[in-house]
PDB file of C-alpha atoms in Angstrom:
ATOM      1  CA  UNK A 984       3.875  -1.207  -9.705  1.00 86.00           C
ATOM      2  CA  UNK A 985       1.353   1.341 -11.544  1.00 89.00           C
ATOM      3  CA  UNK A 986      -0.340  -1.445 -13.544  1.00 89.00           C
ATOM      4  CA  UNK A 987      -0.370  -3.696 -10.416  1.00 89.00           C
ATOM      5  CA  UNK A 988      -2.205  -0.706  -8.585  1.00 89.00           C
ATOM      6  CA  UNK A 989      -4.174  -0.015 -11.534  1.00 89.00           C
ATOM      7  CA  UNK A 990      -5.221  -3.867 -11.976  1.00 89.00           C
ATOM      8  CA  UNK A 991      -6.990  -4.187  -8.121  1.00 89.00           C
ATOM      9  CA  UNK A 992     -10.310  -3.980  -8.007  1.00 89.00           C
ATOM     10  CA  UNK A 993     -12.095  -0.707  -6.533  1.00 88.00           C
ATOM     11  CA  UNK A 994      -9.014   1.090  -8.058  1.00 89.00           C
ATOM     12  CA  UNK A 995      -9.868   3.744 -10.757  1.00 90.00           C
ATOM     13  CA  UNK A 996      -6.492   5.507 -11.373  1.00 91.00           C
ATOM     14  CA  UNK A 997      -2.837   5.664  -9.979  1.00 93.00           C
ATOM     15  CA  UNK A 998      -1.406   9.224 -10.613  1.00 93.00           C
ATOM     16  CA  UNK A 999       2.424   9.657 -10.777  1.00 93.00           C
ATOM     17  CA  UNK A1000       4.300  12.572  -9.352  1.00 93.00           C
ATOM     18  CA  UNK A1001       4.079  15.002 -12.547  1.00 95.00           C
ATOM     19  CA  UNK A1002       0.776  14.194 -13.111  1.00 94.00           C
ATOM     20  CA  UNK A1003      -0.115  15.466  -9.630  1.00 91.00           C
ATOM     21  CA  UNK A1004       2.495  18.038 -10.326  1.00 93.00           C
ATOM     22  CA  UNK A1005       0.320  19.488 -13.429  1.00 93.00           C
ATOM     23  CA  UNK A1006      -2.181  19.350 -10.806  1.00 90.00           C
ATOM     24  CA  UNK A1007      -0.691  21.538  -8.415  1.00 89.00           C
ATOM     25  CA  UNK A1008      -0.701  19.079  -5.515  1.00 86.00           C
ATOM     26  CA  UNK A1009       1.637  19.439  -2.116  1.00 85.00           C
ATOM     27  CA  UNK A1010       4.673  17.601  -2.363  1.00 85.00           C
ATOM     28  CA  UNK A1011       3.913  16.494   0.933  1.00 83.00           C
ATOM     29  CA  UNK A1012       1.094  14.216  -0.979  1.00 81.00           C
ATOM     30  CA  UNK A1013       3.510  11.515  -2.199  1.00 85.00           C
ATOM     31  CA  UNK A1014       5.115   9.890  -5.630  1.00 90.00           C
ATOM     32  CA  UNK A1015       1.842   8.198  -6.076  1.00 90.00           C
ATOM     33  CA  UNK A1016      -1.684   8.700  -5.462  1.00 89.00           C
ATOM     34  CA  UNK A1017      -4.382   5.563  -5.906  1.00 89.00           C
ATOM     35  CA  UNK A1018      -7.961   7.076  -6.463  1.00 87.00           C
ATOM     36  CA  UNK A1019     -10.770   4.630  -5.802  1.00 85.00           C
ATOM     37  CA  UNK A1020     -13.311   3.773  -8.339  1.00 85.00           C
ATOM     38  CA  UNK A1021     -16.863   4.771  -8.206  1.00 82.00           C
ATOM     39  CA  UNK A1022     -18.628   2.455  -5.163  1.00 80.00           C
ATOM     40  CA  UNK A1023     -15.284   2.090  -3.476  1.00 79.00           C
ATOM     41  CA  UNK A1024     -13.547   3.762  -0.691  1.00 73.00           C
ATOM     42  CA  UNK A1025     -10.399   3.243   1.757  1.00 70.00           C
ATOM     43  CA  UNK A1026     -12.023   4.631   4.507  1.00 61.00           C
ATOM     44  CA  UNK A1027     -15.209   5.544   5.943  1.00 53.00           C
ATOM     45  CA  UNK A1028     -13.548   7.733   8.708  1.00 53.00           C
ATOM     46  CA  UNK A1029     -11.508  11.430   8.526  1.00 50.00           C
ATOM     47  CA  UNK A1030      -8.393  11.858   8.706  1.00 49.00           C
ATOM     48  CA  UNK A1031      -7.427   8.458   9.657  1.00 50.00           C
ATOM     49  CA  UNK A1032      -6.276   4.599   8.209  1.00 50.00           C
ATOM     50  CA  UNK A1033      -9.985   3.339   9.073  1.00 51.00           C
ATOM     51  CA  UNK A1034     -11.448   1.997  11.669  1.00 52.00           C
ATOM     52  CA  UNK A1035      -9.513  -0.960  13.475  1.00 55.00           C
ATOM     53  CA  UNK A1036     -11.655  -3.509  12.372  1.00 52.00           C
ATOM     54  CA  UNK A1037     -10.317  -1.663   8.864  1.00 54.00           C
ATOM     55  CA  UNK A1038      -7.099  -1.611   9.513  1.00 60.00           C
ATOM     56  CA  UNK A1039      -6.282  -5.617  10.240  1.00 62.00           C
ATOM     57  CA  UNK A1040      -6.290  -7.113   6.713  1.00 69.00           C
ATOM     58  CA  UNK A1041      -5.393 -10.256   5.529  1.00 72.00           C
ATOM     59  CA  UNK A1042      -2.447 -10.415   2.757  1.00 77.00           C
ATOM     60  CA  UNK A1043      -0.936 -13.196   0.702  1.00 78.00           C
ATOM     61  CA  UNK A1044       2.341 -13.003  -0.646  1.00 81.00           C
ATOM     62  CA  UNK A1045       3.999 -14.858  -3.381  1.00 79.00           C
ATOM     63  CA  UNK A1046       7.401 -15.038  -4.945  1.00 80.00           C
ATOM     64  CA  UNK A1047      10.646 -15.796  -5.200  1.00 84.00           C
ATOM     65  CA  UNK A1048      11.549 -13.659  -1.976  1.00 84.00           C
ATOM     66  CA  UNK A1049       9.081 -14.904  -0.078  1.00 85.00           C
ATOM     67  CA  UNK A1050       9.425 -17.691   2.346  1.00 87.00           C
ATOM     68  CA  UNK A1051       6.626 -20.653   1.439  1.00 86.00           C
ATOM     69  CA  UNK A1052       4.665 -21.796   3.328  1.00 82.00           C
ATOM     70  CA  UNK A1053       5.399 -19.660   5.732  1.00 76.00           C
ATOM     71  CA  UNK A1054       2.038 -18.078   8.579  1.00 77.00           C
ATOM     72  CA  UNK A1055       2.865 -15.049   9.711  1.00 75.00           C
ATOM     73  CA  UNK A1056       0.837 -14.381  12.734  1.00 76.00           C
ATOM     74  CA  UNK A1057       1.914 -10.542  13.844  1.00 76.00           C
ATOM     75  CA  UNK A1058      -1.430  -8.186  13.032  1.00 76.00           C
ATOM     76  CA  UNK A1059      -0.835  -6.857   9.580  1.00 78.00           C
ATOM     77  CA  UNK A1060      -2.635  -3.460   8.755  1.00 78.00           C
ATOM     78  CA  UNK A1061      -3.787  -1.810   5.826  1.00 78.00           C
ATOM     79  CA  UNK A1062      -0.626   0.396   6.108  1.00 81.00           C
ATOM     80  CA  UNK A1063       1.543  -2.092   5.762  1.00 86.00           C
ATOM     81  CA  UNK A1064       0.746  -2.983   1.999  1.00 85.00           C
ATOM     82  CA  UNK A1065       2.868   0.187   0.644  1.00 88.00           C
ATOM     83  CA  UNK A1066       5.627  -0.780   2.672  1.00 89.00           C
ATOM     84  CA  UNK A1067       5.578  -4.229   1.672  1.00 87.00           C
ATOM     85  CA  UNK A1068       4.789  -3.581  -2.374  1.00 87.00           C
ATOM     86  CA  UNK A1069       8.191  -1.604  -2.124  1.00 89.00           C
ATOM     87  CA  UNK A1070      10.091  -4.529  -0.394  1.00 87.00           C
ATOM     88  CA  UNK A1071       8.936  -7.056  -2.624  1.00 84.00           C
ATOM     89  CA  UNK A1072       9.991  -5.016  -5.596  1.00 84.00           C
ATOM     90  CA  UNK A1073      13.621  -3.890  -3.318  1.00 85.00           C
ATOM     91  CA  UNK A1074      12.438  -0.463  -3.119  1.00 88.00           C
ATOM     92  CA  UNK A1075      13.230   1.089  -0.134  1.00 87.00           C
ATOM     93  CA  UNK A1076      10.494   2.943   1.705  1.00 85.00           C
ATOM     94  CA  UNK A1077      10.319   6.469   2.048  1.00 86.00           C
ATOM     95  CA  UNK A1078      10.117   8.059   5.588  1.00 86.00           C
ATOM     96  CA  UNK A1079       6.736   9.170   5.019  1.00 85.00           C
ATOM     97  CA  UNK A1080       5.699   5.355   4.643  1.00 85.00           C
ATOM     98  CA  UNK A1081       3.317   4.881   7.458  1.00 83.00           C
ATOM     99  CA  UNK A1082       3.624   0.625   7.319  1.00 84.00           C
ATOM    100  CA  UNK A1083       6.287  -1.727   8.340  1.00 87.00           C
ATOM    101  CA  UNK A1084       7.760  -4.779   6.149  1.00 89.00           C
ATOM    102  CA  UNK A1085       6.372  -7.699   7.351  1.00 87.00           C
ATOM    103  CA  UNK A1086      10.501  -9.115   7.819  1.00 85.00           C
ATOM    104  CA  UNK A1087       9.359 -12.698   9.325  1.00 84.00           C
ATOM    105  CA  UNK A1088       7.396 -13.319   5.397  1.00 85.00           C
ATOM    106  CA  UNK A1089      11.026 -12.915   3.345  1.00 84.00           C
ATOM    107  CA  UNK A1090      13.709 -15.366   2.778  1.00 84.00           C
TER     108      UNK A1090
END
């Protein structure tokens, strides 16, 4: 999942739990932290997902748990890509996961 974070464009570094342990970060912060490269950011507002025009994306999905073919017409939001990485990959979200798994996409 690292190296698939790592590999997306605007994306300068994933750091893991003990890395942001040896950094003296909350707990509170999460298992992973994506920092955006130079030029990029997720946001341009405080303390929020982004702006709503931000927060409607557009996702593809591929795989062997996915249905094909398949539109999926419910509003997806930026949140929803953690929570959907996780499913993909059968890793059940955390409670502190703000998205929701996109169940219609999945056979």
């Amino acid at each position: 999942m690292i190296a698939g974070l790592e590999g997306i464009t605007g994306v300068a570094r994933v750091y893991t739990r003990s890395e942001l342990d040896a950094m003296d970060t909350p707990q509170n912060l999460g298992d992973l932290v994506v920092d955006c490269a130079e030029g990029y950011a997720f946001s341009t507002s405080v303390a929020e997902h982004g702006a709503k025009a931000q927060q409607q994306i557009f996702m593809v999905f591929n795989g062997p748990t996915i249905k094909q073919g398949e539109l999926y017409e419910t509003e997806c939001r930026s949140v929803d890509c953690v929570a959907n990485i996780l499913a993909v990959h059968g890793v059940p979200a955390e409670d502190t996961v703000d998205g929701a798994v996109l169940n219609g996409i999945y056979k």
